[in-house]
PDB file of C-alpha atoms in Angstrom:
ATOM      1  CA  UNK A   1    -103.182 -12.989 -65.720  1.00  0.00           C
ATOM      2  CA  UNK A   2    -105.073 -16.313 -64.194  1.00  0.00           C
ATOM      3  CA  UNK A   3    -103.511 -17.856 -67.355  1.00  0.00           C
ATOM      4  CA  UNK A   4    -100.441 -17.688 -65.637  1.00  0.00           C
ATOM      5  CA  UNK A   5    -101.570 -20.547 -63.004  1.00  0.00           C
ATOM      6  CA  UNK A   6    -103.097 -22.933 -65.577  1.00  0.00           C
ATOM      7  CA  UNK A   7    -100.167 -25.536 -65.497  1.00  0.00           C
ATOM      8  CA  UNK A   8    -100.038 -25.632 -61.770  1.00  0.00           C
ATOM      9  CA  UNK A   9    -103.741 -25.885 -61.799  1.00  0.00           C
ATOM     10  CA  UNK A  10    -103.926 -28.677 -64.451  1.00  0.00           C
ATOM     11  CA  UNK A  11    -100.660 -30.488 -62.389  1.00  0.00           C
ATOM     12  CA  UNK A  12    -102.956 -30.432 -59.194  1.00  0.00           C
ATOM     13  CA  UNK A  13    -105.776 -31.739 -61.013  1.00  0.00           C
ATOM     14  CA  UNK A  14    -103.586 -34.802 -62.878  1.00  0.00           C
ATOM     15  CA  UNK A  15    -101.844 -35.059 -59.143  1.00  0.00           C
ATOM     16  CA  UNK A  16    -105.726 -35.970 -57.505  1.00  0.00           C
ATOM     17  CA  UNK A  17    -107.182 -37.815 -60.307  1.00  0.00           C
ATOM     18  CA  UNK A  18    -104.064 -40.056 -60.224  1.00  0.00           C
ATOM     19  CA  UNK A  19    -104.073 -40.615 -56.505  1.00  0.00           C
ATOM     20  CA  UNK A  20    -107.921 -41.181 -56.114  1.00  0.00           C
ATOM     21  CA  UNK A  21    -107.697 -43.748 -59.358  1.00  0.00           C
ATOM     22  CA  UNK A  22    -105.057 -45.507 -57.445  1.00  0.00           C
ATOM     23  CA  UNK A  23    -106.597 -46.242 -54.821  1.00  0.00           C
ATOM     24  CA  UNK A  24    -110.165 -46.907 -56.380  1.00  0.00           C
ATOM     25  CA  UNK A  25    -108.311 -49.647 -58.584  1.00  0.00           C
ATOM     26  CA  UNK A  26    -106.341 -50.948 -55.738  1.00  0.00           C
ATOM     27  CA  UNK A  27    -109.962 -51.363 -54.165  1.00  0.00           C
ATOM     28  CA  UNK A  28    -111.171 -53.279 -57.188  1.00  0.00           C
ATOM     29  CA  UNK A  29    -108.534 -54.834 -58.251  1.00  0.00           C
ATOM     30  CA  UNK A  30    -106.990 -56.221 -55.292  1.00  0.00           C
ATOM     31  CA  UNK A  31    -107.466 -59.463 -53.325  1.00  0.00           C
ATOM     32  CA  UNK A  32    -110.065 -59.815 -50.790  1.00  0.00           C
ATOM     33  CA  UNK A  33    -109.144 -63.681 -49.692  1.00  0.00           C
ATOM     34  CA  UNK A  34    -108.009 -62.691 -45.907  1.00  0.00           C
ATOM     35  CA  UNK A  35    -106.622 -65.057 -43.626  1.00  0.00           C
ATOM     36  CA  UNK A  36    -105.412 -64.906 -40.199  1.00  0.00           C
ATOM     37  CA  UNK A  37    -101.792 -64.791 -41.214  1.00  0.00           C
ATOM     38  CA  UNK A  38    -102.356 -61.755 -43.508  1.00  0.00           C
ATOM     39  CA  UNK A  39    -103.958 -59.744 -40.694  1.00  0.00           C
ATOM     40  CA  UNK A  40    -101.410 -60.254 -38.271  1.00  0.00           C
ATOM     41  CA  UNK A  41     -99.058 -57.469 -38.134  1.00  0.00           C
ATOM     42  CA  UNK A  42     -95.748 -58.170 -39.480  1.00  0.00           C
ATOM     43  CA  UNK A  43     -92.704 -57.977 -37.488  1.00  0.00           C
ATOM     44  CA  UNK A  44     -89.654 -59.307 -39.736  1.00  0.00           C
ATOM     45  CA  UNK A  45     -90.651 -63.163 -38.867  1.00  0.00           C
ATOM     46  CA  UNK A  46     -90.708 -62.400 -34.824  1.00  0.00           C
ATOM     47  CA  UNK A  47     -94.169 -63.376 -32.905  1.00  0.00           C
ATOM     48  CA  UNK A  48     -95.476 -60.281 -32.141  1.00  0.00           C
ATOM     49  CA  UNK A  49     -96.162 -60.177 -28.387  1.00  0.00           C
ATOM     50  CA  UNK A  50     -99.234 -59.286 -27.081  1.00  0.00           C
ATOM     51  CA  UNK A  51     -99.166 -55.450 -25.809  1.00  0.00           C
ATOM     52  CA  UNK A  52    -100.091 -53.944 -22.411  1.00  0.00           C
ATOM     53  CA  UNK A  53    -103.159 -52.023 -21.496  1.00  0.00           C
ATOM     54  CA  UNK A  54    -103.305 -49.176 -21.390  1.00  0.00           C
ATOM     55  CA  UNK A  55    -101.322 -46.300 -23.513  1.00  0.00           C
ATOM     56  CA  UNK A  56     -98.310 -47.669 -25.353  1.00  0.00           C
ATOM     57  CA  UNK A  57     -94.899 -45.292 -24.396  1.00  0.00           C
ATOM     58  CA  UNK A  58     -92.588 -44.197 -26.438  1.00  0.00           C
ATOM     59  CA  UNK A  59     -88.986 -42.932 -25.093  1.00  0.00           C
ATOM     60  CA  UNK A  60     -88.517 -38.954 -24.925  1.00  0.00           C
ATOM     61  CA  UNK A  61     -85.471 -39.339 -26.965  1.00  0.00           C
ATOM     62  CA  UNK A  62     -87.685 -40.462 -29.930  1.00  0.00           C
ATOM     63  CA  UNK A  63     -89.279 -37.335 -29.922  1.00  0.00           C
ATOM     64  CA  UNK A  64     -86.173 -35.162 -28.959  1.00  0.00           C
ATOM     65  CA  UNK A  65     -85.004 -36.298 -32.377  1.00  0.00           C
ATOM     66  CA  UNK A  66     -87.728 -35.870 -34.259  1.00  0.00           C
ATOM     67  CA  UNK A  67     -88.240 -32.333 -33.176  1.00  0.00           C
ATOM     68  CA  UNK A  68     -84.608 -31.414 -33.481  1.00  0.00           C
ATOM     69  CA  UNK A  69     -85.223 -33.010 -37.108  1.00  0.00           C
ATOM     70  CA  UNK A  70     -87.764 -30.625 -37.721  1.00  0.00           C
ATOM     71  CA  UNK A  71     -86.419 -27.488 -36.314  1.00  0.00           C
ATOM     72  CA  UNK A  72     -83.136 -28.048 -38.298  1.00  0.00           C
ATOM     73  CA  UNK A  73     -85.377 -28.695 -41.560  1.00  0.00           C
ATOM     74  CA  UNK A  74     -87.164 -25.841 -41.182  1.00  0.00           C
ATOM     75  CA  UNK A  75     -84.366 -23.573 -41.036  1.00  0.00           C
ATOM     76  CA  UNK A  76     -82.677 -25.111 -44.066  1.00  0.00           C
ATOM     77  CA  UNK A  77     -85.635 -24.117 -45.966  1.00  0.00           C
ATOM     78  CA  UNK A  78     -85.476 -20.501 -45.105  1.00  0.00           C
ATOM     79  CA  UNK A  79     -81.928 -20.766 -46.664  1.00  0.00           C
ATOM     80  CA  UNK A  80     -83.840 -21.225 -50.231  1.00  0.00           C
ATOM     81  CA  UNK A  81     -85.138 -17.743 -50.590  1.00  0.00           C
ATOM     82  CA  UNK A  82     -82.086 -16.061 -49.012  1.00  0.00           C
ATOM     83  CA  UNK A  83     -80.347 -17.441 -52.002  1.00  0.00           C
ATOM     84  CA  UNK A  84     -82.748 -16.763 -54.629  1.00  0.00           C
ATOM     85  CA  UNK A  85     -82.951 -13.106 -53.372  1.00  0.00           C
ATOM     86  CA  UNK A  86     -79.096 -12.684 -52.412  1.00  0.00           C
ATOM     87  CA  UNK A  87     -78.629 -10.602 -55.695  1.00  0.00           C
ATOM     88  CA  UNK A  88     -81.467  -8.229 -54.460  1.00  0.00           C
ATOM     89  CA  UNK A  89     -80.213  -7.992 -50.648  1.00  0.00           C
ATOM     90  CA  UNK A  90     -76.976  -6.386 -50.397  1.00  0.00           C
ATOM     91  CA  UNK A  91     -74.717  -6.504 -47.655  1.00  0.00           C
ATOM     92  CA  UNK A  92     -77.675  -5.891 -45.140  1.00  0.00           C
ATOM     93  CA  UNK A  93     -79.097  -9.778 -46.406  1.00  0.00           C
ATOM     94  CA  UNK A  94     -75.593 -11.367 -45.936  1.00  0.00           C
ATOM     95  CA  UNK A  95     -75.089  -9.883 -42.711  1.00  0.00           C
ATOM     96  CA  UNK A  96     -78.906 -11.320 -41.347  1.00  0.00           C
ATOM     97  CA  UNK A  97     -77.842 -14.886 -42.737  1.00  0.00           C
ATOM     98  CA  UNK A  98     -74.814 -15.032 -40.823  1.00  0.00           C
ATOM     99  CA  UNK A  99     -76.476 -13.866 -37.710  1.00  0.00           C
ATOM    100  CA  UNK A 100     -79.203 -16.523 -38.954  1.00  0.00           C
ATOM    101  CA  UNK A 101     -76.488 -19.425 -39.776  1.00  0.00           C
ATOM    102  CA  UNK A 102     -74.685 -18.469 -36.810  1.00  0.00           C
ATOM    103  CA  UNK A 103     -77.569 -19.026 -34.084  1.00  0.00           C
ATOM    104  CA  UNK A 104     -78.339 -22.366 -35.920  1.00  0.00           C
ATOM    105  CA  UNK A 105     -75.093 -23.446 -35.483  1.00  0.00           C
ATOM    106  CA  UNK A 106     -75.248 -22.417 -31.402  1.00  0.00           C
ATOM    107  CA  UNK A 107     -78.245 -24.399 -31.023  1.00  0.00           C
ATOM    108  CA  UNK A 108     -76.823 -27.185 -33.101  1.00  0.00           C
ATOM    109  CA  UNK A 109     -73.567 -27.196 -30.653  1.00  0.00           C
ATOM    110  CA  UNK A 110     -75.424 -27.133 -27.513  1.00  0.00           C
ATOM    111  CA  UNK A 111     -77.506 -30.073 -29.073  1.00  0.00           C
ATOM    112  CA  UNK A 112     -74.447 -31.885 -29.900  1.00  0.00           C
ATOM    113  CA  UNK A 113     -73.214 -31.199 -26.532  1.00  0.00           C
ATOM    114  CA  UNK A 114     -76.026 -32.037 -24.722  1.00  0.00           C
ATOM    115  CA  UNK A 115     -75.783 -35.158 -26.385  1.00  0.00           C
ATOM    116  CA  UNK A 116     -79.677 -35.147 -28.215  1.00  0.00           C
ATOM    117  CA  UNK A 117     -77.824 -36.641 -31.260  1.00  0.00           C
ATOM    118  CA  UNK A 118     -76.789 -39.914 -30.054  1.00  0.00           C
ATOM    119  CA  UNK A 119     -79.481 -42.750 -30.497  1.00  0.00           C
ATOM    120  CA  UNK A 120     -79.002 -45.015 -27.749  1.00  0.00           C
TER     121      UNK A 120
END
């Protein structure tokens, strides 16, 4: 039965080793000449100007979207099973997905409306 989970097993285990050897090489491997230029944080050519004190704020809209982004993410993924499983489910699964597609759209129209998808 455990035999079952030896591939996923041995995948996690080639997964780590190849991400901890990737960064132990980069680490040995890679240059350690720093100048002033190289730690300066790059900002497409543009001086970087010096920053306030104090907590740096970021507009609500930023995270408006990236919560909206999530929510709407997350509820594609429950569409994955649903499908898998629509064989099994009958009418009774069909009807629940529309209810489910149809409050995702209501929430996507009053987010449209409300304007939370325009980046301004």
């Amino acid at each position: 039965m455990l035999s079952n989970y030896v591939p996923i097993l041995v995948l996690i285990a080639i997964a780590t080793a190849f991400a901890g050897g990737s960064i132990v090489i980069s680490m040995l491997v890679g240059p350690k000449r720093f100048n002033r230029a190289k730690l300066d944080a790059y900002e497409c050519g543009i001086e970087p100007e010096p920053e306030p004190a104090g907590p740096r704020r970021f507009p609500v809209k930023f995270y408006l979207i990236a919560m909206l982004f999530i929510v709407f993410d997350i509820e594609i993924i429950f569409l994955y099973p649903w499908a898998v499983a629509f064989g099994g489910l009958g009418v009774f699964g069909l009807v629940e997905m529309v209810l489910f597609v149809a409050t995702v759209f209501v929430a996507y129209a009053y987010v449209w409306r409300r304007g939370g998808l325009e980046w301004d």
